[in-house]
Short mmCIF file of C-alpha atoms and ligand atoms in Angstrom, two decimals:
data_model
loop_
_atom_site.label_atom_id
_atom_site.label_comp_id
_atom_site.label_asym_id
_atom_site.label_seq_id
_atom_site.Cartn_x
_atom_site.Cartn_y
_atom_site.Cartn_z
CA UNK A 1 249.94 10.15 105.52
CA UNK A 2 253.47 10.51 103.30
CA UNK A 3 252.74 11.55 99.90
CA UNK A 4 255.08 9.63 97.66
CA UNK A 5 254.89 5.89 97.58
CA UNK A 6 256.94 2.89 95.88
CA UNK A 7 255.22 1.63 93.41
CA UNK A 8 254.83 -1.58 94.87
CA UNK A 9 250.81 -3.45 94.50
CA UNK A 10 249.22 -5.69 95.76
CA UNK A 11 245.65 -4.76 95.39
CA UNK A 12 243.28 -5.77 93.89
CA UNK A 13 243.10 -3.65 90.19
CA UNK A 14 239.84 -2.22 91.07
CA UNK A 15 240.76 -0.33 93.76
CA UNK A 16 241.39 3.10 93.21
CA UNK A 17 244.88 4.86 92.59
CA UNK A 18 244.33 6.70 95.88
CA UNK A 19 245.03 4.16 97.94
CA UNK A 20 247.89 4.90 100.06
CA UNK A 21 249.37 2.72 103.07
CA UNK A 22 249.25 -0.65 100.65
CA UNK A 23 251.83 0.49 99.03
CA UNK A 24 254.04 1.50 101.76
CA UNK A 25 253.50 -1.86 103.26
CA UNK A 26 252.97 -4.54 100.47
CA UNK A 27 251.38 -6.86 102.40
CA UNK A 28 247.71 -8.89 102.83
CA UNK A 29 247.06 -8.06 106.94
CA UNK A 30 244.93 -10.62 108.24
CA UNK A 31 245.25 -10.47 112.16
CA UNK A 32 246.64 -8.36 114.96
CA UNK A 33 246.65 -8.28 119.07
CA UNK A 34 248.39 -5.23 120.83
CA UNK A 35 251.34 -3.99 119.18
CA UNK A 36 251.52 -6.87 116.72
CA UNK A 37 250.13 -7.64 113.24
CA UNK A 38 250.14 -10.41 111.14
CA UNK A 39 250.28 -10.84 107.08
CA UNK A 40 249.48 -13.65 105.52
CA UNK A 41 253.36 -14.36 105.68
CA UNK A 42 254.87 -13.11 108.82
CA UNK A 43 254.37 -10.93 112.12
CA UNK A 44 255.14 -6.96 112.35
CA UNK A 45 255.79 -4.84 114.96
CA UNK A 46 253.41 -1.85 114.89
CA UNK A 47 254.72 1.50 115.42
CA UNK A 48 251.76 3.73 113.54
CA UNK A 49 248.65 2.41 115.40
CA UNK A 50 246.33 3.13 112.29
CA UNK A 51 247.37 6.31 112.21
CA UNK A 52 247.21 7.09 116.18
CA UNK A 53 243.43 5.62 116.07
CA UNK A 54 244.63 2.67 118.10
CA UNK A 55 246.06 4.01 121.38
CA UNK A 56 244.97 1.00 123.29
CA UNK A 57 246.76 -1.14 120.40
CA UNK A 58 244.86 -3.75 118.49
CA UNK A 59 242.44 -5.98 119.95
CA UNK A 60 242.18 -4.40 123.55
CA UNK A 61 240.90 -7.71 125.12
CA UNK A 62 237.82 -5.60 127.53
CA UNK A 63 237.20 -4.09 124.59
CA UNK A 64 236.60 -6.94 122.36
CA UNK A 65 234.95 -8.84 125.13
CA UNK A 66 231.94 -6.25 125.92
CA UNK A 67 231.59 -5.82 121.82
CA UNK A 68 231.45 -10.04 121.33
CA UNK A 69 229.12 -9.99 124.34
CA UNK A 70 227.18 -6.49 122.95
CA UNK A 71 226.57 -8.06 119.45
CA UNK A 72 225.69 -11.58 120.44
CA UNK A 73 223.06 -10.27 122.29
CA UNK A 74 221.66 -8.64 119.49
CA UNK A 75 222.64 -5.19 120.45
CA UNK A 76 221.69 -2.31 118.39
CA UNK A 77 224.92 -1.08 116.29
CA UNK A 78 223.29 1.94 114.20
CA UNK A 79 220.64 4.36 115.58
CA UNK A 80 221.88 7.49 114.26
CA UNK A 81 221.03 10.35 116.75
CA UNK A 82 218.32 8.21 118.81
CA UNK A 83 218.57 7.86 122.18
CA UNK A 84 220.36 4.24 123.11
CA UNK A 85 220.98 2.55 126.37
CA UNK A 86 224.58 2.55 125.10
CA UNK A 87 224.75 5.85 123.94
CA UNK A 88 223.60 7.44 127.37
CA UNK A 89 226.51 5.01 128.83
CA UNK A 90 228.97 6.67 126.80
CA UNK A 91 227.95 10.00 127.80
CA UNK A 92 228.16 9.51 131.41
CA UNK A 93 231.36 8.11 131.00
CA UNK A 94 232.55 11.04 129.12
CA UNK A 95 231.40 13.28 131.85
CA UNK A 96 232.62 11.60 134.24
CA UNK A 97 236.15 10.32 133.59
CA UNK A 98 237.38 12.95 131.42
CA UNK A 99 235.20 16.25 131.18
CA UNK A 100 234.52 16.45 135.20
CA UNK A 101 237.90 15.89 136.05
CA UNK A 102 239.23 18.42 133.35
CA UNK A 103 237.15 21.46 134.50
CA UNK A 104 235.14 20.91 131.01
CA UNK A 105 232.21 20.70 133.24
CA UNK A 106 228.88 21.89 130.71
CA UNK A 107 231.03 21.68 127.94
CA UNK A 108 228.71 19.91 125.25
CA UNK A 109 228.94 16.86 123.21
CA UNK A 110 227.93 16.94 119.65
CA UNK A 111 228.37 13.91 117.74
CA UNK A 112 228.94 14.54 114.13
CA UNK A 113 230.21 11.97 111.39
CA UNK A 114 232.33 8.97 112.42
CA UNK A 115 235.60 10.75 110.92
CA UNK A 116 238.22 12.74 112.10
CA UNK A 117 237.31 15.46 109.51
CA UNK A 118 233.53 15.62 110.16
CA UNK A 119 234.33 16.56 113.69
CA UNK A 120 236.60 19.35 112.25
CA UNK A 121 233.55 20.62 110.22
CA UNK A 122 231.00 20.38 112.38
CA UNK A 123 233.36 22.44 114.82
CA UNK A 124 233.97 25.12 112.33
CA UNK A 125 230.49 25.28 111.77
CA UNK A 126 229.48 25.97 115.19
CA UNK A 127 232.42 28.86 115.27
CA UNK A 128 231.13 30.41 112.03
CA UNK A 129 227.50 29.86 113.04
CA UNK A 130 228.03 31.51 116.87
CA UNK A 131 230.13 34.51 115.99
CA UNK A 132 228.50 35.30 112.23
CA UNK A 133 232.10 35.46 110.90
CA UNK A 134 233.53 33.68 108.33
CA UNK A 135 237.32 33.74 108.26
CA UNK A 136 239.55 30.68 109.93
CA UNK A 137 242.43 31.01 111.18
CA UNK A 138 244.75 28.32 111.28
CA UNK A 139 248.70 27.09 111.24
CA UNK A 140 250.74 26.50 108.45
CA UNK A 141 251.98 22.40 108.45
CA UNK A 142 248.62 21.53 110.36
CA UNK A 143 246.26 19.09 108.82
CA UNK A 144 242.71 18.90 109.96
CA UNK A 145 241.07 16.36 107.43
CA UNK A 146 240.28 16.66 103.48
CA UNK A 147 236.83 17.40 103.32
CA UNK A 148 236.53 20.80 101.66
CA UNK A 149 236.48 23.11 105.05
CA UNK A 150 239.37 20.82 106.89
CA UNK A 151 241.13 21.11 103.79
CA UNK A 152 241.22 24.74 103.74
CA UNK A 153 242.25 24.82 107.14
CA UNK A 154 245.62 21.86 106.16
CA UNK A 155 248.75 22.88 104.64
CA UNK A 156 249.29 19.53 102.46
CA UNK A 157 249.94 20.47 99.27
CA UNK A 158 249.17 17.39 97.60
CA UNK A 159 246.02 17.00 99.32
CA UNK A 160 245.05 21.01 98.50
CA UNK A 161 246.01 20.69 95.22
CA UNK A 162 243.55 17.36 95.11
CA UNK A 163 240.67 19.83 96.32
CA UNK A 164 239.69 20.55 92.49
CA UNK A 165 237.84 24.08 93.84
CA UNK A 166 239.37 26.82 95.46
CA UNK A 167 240.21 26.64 99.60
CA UNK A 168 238.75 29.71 101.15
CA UNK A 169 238.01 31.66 104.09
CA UNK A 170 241.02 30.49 106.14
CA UNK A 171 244.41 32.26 106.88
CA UNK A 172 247.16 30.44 107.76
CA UNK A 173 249.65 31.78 109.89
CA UNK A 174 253.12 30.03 110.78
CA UNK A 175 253.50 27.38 113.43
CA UNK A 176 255.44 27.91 116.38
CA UNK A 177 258.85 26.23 114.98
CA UNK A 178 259.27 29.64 112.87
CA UNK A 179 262.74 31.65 113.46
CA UNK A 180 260.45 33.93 115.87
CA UNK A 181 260.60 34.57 119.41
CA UNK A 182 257.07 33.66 120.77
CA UNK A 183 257.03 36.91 122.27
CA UNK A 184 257.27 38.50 118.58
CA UNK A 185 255.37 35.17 116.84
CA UNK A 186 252.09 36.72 119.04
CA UNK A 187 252.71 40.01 118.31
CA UNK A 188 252.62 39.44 114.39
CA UNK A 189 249.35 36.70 115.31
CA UNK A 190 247.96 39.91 117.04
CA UNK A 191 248.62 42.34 114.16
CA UNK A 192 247.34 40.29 111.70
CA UNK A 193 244.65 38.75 113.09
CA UNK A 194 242.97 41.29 115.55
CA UNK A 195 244.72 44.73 116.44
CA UNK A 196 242.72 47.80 114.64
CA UNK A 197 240.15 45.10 113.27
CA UNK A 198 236.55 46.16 114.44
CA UNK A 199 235.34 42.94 115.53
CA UNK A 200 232.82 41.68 112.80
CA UNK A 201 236.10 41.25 110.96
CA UNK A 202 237.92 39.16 113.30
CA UNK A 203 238.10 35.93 113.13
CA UNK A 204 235.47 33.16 113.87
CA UNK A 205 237.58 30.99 115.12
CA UNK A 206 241.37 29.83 115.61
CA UNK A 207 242.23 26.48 114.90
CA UNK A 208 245.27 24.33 116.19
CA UNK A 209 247.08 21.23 116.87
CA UNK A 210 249.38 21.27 119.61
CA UNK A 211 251.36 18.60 118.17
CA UNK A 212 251.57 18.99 114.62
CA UNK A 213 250.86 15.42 113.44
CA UNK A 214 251.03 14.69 109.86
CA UNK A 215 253.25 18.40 109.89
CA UNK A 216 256.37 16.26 110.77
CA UNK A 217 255.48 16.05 114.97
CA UNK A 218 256.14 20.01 115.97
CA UNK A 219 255.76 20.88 119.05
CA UNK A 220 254.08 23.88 120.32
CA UNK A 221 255.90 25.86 122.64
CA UNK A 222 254.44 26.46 126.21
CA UNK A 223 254.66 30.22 125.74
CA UNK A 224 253.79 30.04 122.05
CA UNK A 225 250.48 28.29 122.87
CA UNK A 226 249.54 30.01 125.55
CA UNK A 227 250.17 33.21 124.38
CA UNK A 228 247.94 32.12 120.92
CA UNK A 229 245.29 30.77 123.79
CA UNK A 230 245.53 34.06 125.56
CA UNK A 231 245.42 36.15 122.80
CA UNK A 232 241.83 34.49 121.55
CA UNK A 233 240.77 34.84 125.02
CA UNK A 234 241.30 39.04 124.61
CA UNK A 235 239.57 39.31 121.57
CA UNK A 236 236.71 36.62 122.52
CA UNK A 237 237.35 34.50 119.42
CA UNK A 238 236.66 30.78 120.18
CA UNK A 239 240.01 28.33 120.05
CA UNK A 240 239.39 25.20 118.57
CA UNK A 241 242.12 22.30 119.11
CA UNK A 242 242.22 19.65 117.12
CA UNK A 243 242.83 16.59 119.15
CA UNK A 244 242.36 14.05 116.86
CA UNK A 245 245.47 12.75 116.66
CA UNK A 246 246.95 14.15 119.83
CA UNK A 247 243.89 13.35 122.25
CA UNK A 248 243.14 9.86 123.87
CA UNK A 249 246.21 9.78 125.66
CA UNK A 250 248.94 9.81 122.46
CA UNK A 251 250.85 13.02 124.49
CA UNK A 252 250.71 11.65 127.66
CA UNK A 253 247.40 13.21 129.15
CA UNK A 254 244.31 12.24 127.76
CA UNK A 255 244.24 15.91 125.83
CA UNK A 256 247.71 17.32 124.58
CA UNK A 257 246.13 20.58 126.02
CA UNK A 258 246.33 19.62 129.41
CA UNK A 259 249.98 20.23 129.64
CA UNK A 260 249.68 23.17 128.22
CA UNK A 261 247.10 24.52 130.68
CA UNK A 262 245.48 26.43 127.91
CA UNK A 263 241.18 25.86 127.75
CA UNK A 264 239.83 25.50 124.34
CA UNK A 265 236.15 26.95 123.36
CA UNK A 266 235.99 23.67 121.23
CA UNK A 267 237.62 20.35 121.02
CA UNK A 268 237.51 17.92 118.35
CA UNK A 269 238.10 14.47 119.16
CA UNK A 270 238.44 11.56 117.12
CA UNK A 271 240.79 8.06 116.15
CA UNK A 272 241.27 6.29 119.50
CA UNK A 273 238.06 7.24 121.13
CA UNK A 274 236.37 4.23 120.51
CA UNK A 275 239.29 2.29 121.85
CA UNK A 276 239.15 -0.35 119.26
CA UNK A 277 239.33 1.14 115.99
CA UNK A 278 235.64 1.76 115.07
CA UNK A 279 234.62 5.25 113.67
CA UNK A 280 233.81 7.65 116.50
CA UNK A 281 234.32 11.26 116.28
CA UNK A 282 232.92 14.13 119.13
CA UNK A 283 232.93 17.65 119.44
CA UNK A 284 233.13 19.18 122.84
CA UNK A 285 231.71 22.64 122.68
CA UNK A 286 231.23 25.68 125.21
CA UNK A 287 227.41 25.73 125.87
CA UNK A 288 226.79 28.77 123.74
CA UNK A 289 228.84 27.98 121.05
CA UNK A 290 226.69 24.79 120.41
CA UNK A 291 223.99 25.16 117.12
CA UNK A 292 220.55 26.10 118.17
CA UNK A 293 218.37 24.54 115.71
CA UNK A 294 217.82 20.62 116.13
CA UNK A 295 219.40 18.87 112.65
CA UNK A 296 220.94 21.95 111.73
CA UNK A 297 224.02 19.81 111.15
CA UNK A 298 223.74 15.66 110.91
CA UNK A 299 224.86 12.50 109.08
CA UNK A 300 223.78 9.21 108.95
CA UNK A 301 226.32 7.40 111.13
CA UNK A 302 226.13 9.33 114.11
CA UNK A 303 225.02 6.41 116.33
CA UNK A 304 227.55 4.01 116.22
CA UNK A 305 226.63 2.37 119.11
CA UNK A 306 229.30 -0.96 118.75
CA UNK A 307 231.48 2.64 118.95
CA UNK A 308 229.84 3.51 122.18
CA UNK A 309 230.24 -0.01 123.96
CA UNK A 310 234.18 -0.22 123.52
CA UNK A 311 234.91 3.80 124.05
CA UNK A 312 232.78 3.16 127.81
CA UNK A 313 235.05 0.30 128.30
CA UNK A 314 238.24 1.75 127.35
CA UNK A 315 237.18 5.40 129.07
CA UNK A 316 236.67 2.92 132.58
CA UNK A 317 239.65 0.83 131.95
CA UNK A 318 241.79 3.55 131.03
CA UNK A 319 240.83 6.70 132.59
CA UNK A 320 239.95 6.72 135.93
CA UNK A 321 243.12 7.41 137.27
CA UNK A 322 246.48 9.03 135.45
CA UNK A 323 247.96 5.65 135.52
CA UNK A 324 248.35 5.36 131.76
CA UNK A 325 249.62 9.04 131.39
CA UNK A 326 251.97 8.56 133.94
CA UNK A 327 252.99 5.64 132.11
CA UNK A 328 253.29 7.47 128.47
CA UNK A 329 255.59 9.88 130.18
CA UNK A 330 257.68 7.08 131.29
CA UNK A 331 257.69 4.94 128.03
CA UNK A 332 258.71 8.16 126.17
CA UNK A 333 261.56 8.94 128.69
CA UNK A 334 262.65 5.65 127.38
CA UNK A 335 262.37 6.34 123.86
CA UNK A 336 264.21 9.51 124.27
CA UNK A 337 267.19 7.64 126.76
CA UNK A 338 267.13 4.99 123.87
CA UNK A 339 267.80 7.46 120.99
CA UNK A 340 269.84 9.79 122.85
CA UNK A 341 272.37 6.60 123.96
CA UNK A 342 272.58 5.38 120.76
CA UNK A 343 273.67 8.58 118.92
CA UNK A 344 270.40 9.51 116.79
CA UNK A 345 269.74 12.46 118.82
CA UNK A 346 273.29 13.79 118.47
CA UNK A 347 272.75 12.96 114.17
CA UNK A 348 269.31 14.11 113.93
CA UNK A 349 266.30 16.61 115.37
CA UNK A 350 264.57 14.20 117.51
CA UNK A 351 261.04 16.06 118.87
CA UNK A 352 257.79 14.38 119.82
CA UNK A 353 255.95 14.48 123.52
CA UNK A 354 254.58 11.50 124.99
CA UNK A 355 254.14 8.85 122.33
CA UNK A 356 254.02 10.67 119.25
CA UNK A 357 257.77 11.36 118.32
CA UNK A 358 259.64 12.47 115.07
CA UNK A 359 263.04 12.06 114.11
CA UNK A 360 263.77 14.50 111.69
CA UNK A 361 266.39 13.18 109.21
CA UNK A 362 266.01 16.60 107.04
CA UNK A 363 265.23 13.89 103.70
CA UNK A 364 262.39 12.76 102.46
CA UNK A 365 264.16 10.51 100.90
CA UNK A 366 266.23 9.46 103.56
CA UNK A 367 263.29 9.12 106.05
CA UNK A 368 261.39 6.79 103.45
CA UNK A 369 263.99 4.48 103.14
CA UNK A 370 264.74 4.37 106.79
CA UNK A 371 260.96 3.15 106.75
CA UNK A 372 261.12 0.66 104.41
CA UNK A 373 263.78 -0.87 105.63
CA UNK A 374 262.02 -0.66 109.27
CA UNK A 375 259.37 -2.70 107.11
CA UNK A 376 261.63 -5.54 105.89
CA UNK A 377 262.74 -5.77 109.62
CA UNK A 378 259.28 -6.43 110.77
CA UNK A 379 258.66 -3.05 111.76
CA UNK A 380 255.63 -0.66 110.56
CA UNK A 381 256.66 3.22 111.10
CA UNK A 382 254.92 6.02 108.62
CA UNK A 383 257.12 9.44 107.53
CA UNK A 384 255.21 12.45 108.03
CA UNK A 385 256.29 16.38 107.24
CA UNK A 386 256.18 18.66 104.75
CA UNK A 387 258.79 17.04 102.61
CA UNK A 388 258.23 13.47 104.15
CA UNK A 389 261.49 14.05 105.96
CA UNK A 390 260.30 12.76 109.56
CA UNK A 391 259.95 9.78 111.16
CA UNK A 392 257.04 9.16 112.73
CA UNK A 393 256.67 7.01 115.73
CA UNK A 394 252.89 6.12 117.23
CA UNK A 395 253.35 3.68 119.02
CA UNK A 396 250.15 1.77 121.21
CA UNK A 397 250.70 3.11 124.52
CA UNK A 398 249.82 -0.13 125.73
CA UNK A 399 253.35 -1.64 123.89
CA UNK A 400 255.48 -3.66 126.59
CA UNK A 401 258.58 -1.76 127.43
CA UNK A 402 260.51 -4.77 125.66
CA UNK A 403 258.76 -4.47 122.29
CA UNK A 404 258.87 -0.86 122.59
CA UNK A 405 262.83 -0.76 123.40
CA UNK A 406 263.08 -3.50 120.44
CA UNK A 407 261.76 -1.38 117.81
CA UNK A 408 263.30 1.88 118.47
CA UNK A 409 266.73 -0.01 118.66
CA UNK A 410 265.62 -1.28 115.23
CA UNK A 411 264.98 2.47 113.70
CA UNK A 412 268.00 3.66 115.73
CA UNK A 413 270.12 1.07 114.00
CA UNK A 414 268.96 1.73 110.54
CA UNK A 415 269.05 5.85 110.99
CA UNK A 416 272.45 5.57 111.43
CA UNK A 417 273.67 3.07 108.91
CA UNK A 418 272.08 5.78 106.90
CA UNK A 419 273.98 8.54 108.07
N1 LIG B 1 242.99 16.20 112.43
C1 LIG B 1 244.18 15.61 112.67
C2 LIG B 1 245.11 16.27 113.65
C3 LIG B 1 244.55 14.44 112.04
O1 LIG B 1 245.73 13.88 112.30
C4 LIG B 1 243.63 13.84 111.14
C5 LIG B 1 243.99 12.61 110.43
O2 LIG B 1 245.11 12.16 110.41
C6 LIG B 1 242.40 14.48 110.92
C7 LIG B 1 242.11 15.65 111.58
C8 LIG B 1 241.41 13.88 109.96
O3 LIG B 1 240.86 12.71 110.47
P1 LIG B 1 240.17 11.66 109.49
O4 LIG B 1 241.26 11.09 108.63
O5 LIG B 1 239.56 10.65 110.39
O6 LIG B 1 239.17 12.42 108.70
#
């Protein structure tokens, strides 16, 4: 999601001026199959995944298989909330593989809009609706969507500035890469936030990534993020975490929280849950933090059921055993052993965990061209950041340890010629 694009086009002239990613990468896509696409002229090697929302890479061949076999037999592909064969399939493979296992147990499944930011709304409806509070809290350098409540809860200037109405009822309070101690960063979280407060006026909710995506790929600390958990926990004030980007895997488990041992009152989850790039987006909810009145929240495309066909098939494939996490931990071992060996570490702030990792080059400038010039070497890797100054790998976890070795040797090569 960089802000500031060549000016490069080759769409078509009715297409708005928003559009973004074409002019990063001036080319007509046309076919792809795990880690690689294909223009109409030549084959890339794809380090951004559509943003994270293909994990699995492109083209998981289970995947495709049971949604060829799904449609051909004239399988139902939109029922909004109804109650589908495939739907139910879904759920019990939700249950099974990832809530059971993850002492989410009773936690709830609302499906909201297909989007990443419907999910954040619906969730920070159900936190204002449950507690009768209003105010937000959330990080600065987070990004949670552009509808108008995500957007109040991101720090993208551009995209605030975009909102044309002011962004309310949300405080944002520094992430955990501040000059603070965590010890002192939950102190100040505390003052602000809760101590002396009666409780109508705390919050209704905190909201958090634990890797800062589009922010430039921060890291929470463990201390920092439990102590934030901990400190919601005291003052019984729901925690929301935004796994949209980070969940499905990208971190290493299937939610970045996991590591952290921390258990969120609400999860949002999003981009690779359908396993194959369709719009899917849950919210996992505490029992009474779910709404109580039937349609009190909707949307059309809530029953994407071609959706619900690949996310079973990628939840069995994928996640009934910690094969694939164990698997992210190794690949990013390598990615860290790569960088480290070949001096960018030493020139740079590399951070990232599992699969999502930033190289920090301190330039937005600098980190743009480094990605452009990724691009003429066959190589698709996005900036991210508050100035654009990081570059963003995502990686599909699926990528072969050769092409995955191959294109960081490609961005370490180019980050240093650019030294
Ligand atoms: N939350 C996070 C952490 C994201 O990275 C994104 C998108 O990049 C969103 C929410 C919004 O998702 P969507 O673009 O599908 O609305």
């Amino acid at each position: 999601m960089s802000t500031t694009f060549n000016t490069t086009n080759v769409a078509s002239p009715i297409e708005s001026e928003v559009r973004s990613y074409s002019r990063i990468w001036p080319e007509v896509f046309e076919r792809a199959k795990g880690s690689a696409v294909w223009s109409d002229k030549r084959e890339f090697l794809d380090f951004f995944s559509a943003a994270g929302s293909l994990n699995y890479g492109h083209n998981d061949p289970d995947a495709q298989a049971a949604l060829t076999d799904y449609i051909g037999r004239d399988g139902i592909l939109q029922a909004l909330d109804m109650q589908t064969v495939q739907r139910q399939q879904f759920l019990s493979a939700l249950e099974a593989r990832i809530l059971q296992p993850r002492q989410l147990h009773g936690y709830r499944v609302m499906f909201t809009g297909p989007t990443g930011t419907n999910a954040i709304e619906a969730a920070l409806k159900c936190a204002r609706l449950s507690t009768g509070r209003t105010e937000v809290v959330s990080f600065l350098r987070g990004f949670h969507g552009v509808s108008l409540g995500s957007l109040s809860a991101s720090s993208n200037a551009s995209k605030r500035r975009a909102a044309g109405v002011p962004l309310r009822d949300v405080s944002r309070f520094p992430f955990d890469i501040e000059r603070l101690s965590a010890r002192e960063s939950i102190e100040w979280f505390e003052r602000i936030h809760f101590r002396g407060r009666p409780s109508s006026e705390f919050p209704a909710c905190v909201l958090m990534e634990l890797v800062q995506g589009e922010g430039g790929v921060n890291v929470a600390g463990m201390d920092w993020a439990q102590g934030i958990a901990a400190t919601c926990r005291r003052y019984d004030v729901p925690l929301v975490v935004d796994e949209i980007q980070t969940g499905c895997g990208r971190t290493g488990p299937f939610f970045a929280f996991e590591d952290y041992e921390v258990k969120p009152d609400i999860i949002a989850v999003s981009k690779s849950l359908s396993g194959l790039g369709l719009p899917l987006s849950v919210v996992l909810l505490r029992p009474d933090l779910d709404m109580t009145t039937p349609g009190q929240h909707n949307g059309t495309f809530r029953g994407n059921n071609a959706a619900f066909v690949t996310a079973t098939t990628c939840l069995e494939k994928f996640w009934t055993d910690d094969k694939l996490s164990q698997q992210t931990r190794r690949k990013s071992d390598m990615v860290h052993s790569i960088l480290a060996d070949a001096g960018v570490s030493d020139t740079y702030a590399v951070r990232g965990r599992g699969l999502v990792i930033g190289i920090d080059v301190a330039s937005g400038a600098l980190a743009r061209r480094a990605a452009e010039l990724c691009f003429e070497r066959g190589l698709l890797v996005e900036t991210a950041g508050t100035d654009d100054q990081v570059v963003k790998l995502l990686p599909p976890l699926t990528t072969s340890d050769s092409d995955l070795a191959r294109g960081v040797e490609v961005v370490a090569e180019i980050l240093l010629d650019l030294r």
